[in-house]
Coordinates of C-alpha atoms and ligand atoms in Angstrom, one line a residue:
X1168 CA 15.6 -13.1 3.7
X1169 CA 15.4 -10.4 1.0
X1170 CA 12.9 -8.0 1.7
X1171 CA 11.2 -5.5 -1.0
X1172 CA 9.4 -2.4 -0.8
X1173 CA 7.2 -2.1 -3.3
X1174 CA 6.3 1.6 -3.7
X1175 CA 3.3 3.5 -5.3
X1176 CA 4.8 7.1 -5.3
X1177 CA 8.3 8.0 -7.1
X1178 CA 8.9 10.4 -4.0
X1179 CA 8.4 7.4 -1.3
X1180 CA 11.0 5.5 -3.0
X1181 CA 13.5 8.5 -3.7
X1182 CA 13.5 8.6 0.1
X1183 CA 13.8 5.0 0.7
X1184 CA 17.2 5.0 -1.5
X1185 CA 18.9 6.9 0.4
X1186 CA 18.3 4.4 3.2
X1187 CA 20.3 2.0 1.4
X1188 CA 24.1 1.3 1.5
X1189 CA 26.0 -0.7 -0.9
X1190 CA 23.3 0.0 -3.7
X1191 CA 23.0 -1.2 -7.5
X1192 CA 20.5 -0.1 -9.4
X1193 CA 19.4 -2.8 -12.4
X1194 CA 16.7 -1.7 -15.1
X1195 CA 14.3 -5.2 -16.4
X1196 CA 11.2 -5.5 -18.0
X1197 CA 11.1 -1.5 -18.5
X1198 CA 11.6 -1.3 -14.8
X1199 CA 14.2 -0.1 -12.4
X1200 CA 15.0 -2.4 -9.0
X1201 CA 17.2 -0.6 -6.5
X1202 CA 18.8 -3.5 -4.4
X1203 CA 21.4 -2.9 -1.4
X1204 CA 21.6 -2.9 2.6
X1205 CA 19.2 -1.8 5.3
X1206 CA 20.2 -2.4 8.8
X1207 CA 22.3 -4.7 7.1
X1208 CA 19.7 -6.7 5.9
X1209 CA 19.3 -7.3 1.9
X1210 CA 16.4 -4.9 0.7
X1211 CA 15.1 -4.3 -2.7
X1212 CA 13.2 -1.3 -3.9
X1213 CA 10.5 -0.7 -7.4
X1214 CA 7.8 1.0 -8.0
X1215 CA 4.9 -1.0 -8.5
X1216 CA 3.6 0.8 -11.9
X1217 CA -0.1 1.4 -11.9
X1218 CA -2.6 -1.1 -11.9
X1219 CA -3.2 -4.5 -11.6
X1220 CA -1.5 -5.9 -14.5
X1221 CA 1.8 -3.4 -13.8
X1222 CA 1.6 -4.6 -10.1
X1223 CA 1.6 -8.2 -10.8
X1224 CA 4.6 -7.7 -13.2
X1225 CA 6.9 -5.9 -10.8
X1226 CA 6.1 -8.4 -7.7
X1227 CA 6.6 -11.4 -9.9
X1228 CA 9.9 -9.6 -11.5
X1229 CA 10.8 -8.9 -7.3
X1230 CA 10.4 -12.9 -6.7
X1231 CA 11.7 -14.7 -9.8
X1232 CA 14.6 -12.5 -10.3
X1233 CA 15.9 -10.3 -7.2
X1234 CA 15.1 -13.4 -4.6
X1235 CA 12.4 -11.2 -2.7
X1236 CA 11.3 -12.9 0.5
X1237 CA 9.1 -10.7 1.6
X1238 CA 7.1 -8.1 -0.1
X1239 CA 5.8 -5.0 1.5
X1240 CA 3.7 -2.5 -0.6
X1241 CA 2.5 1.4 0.0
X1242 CA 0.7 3.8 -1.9
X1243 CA -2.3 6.0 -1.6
X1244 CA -6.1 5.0 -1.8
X1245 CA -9.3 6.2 -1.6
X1246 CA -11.3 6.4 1.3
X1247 CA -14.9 4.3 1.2
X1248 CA -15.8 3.4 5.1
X1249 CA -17.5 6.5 6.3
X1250 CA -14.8 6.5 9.2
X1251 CA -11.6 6.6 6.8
X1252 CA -10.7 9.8 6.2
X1253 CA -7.6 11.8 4.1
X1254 CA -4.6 11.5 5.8
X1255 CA -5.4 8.1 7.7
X1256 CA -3.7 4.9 7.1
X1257 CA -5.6 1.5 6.3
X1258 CA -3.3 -1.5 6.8
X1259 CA -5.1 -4.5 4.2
X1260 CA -5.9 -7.7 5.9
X1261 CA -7.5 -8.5 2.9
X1262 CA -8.1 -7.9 -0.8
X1263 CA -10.4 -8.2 -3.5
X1264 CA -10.9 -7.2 -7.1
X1265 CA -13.6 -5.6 -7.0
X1266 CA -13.6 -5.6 -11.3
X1267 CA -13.8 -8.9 -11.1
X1268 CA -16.7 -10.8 -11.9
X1269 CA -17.0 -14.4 -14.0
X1270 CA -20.6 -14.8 -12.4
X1271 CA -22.3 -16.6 -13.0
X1272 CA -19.8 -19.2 -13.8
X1273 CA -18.2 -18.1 -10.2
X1274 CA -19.2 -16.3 -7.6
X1275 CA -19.1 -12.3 -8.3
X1276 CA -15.1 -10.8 -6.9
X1277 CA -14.5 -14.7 -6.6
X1278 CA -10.9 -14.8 -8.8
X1279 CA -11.6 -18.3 -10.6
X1280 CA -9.9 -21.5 -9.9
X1281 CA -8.9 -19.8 -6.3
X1282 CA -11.6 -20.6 -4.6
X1283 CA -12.0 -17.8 -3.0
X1284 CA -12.7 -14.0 -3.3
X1285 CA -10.1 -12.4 -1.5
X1286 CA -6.3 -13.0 -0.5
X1287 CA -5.2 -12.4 3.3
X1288 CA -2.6 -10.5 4.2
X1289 CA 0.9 -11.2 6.5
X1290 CA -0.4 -11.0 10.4
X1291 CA 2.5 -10.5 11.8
X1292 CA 3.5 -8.1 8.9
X1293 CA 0.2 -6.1 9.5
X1294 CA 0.7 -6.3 13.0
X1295 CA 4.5 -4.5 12.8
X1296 CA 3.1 -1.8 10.3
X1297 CA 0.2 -1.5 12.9
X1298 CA 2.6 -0.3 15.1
X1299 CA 5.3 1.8 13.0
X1300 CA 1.6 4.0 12.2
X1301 CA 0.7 4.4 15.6
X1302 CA 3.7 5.5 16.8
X1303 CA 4.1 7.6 13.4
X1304 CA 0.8 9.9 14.2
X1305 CA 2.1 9.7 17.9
X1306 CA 5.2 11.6 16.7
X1307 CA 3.4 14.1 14.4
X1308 CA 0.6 16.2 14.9
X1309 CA 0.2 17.5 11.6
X1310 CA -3.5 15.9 9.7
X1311 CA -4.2 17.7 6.6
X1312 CA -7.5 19.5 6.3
X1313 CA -9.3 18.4 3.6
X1314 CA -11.7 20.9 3.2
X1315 CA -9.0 23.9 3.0
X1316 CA -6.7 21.2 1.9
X1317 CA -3.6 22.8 4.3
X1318 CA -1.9 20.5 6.6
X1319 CA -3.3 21.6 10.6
X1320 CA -2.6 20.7 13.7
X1321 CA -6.2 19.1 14.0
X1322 CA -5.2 15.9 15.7
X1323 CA -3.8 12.9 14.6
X1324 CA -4.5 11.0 11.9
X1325 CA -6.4 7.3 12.6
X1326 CA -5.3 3.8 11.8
X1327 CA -7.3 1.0 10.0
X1328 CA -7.5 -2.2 9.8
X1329 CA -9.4 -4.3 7.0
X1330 CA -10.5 -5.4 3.4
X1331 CA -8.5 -3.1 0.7
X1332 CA -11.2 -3.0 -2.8
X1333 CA -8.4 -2.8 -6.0
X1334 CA -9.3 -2.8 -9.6
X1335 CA -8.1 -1.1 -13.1
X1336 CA -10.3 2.1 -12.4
X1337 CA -9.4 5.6 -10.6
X1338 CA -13.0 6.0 -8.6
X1339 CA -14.1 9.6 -8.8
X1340 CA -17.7 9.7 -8.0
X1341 CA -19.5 9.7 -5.4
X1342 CA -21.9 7.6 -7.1
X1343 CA -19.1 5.1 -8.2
X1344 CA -17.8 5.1 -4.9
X1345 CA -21.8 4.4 -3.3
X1346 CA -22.0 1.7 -5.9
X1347 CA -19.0 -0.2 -4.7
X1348 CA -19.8 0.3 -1.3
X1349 CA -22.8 -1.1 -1.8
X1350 CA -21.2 -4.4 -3.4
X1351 CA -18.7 -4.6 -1.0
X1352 CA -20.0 -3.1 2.1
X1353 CA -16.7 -4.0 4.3
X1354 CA -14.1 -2.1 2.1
X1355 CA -12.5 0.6 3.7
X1356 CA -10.4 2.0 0.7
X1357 CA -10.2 1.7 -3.4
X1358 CA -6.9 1.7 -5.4
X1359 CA -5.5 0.1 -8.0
X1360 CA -3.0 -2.6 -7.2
X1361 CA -3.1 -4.6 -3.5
X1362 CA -5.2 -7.5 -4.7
X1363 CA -2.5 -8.2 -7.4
X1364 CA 0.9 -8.2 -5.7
X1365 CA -1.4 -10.4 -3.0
X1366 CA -2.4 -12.6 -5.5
X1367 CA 0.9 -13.3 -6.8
X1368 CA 2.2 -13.6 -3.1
X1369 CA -0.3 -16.0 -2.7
X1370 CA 0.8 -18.3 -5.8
X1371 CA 4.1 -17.7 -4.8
X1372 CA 3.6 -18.3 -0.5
X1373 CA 5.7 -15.1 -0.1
X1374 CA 4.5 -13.5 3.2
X1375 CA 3.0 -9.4 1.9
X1376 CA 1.4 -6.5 3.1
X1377 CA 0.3 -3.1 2.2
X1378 CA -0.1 0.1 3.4
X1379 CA -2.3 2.9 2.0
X1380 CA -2.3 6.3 3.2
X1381 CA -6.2 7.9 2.0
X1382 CA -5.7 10.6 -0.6
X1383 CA -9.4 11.2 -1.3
X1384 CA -12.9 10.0 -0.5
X1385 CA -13.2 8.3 -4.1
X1386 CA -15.7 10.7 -4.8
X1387 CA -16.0 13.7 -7.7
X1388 CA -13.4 15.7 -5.9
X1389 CA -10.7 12.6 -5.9
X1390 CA -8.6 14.0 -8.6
X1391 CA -8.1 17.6 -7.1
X1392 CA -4.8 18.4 -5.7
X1393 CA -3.9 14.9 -6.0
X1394 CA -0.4 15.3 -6.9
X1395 CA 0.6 17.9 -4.3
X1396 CA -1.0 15.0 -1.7
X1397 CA 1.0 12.8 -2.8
X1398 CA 4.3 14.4 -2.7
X1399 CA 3.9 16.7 0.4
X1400 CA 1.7 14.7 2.8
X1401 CA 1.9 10.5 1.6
X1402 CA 4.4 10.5 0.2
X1403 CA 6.5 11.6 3.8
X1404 CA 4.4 9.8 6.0
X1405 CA 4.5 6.6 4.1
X1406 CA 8.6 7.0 4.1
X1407 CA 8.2 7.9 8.2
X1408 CA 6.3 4.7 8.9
X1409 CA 8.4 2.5 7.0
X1410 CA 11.7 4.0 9.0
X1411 CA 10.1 3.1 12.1
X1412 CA 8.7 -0.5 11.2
X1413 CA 12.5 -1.4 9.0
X1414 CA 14.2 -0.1 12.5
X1415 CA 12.0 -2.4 14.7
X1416 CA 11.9 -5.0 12.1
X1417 CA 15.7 -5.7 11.5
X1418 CA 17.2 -4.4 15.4
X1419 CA 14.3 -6.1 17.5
X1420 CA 14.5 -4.9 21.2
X1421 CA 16.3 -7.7 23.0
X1422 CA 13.9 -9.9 25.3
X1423 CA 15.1 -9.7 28.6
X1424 CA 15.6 -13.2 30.3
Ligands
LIG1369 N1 -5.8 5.7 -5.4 C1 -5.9 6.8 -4.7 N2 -7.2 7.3 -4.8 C2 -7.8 6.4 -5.6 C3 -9.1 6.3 -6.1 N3 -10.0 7.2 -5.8 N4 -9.5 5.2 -6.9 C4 -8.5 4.3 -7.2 N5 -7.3 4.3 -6.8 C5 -6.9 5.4 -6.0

């Protein structure tokens, strides 16, 4: 049962490599796949690219040619529920396109032919991740302050649960971001590449989930310090979480009898 991590952030994946024994390293279609041994278990690692088209490519290059399973994504995303802030995690149950629209031929968001406008995650996949993120704040109390944009020690960060929003556009307005919310009034974050990898897992019946840690609040100040967020606060926590969920996911706790 191959599994592959499908990473968002160079730094993430640099950390997820050294997790891996045995390892080859194979470039195709411009991309380069690190497979090997986690726990034992056969793991494969790429970064998704960015956007939806990129995205698709990489997941469908992860099934058709290095056997993935199982795919699990992580990357950063924009806040939009009033209650997701930076440093929190929102675990997708669903996804939509929110650029996509063939209305009125089909229903605005509605991906035509599906029948349907968004694409459910893994439960039990959510469920495990869930967990690894709890226990991951539980572990740390570092949250980082977006206002003076330090990391403090002013609690823990919070888990979410819900619809993830992606689409081919980095939202940095507040009037963008209003916009959307007001089209899709249940998304908790914006980025640029779930609703791909889950429709291909989808055409595929591969079992996927992702994991976003919130970077910004999608709004005029989304772009500022982005890249020191990335590397010195998602891109660790993102790698922390995974250590925890790929321990409890390949050495389960033996069920007592
Ligand atoms: N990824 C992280 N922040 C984002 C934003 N504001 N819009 C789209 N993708 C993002």
């Amino acid at each position: 049962m191959t599994l592959a991590i499908l990473s968002a952030l160079p730094e993430e994946q640099a950390g997820l490599s050294e997790l891996l024994s045995d390892s080859v390293q194979t470039t195709h279609a411009g991309r380069r796949f690190v497979s090997g041994l986690i726990h034992d278990q056969p793991v494969v690692l790429a970064l998704s690219g960015i956007g939806k088209v990129a995205a698709a490519t990489t997941a469908t290059a992860l099934i058709e040619r290095f056997g993935a399973q199982r795919i699990v994504f992580t990357g950063v995303a924009g806040g939009l529920g009033s209650s997701v802030q930076v440093g929190d995690v929102v675990l997708g149950t669903h996804y939509v396109q929110h650029d996509m629209d063939a209305s009125p031929l089909f229903p605005r968001f509605e991906v035509p032919l599906y029948g349907a406008g968004n694409f459910a995650a893994n439960v039990d996949l959510v469920a495990a991740l869930s967990i690894a993120s709890h226990a991951h704040f539980q572990m740390t109390s570092d949250r980082f302050d977006f206002k003076n944009r330090i990391k403090n020690r002013a609690g823990q960060g919070a888990v979410h649960h819900g619809l993830i929003a992606s689409g081919d556009r980095f939202v940095s307005s507040a009037r963008e971001a209003q916009t959307l919310c007001a089209a899709l009034p249940d998304a908790l974050c914006v980025e640029m590449e779930g609703a791909a990898v889950a429709q291909v897992c989808h055409d595929y019946a591969i079992p996927f989930a992702a994991m976003r840690t919130i970077s910004d609040r999608a709004d005029d100040n989304a772009h500022v310090d982005f890249p020191a967020f990335v590397r010195d606060v998602a891109g660790p926590q993102a790698l922390s979480i995974l250590r925890l969920w790929l321990q409890a996911h390949f050495n389960p706790s033996p069920v007592n009898a």
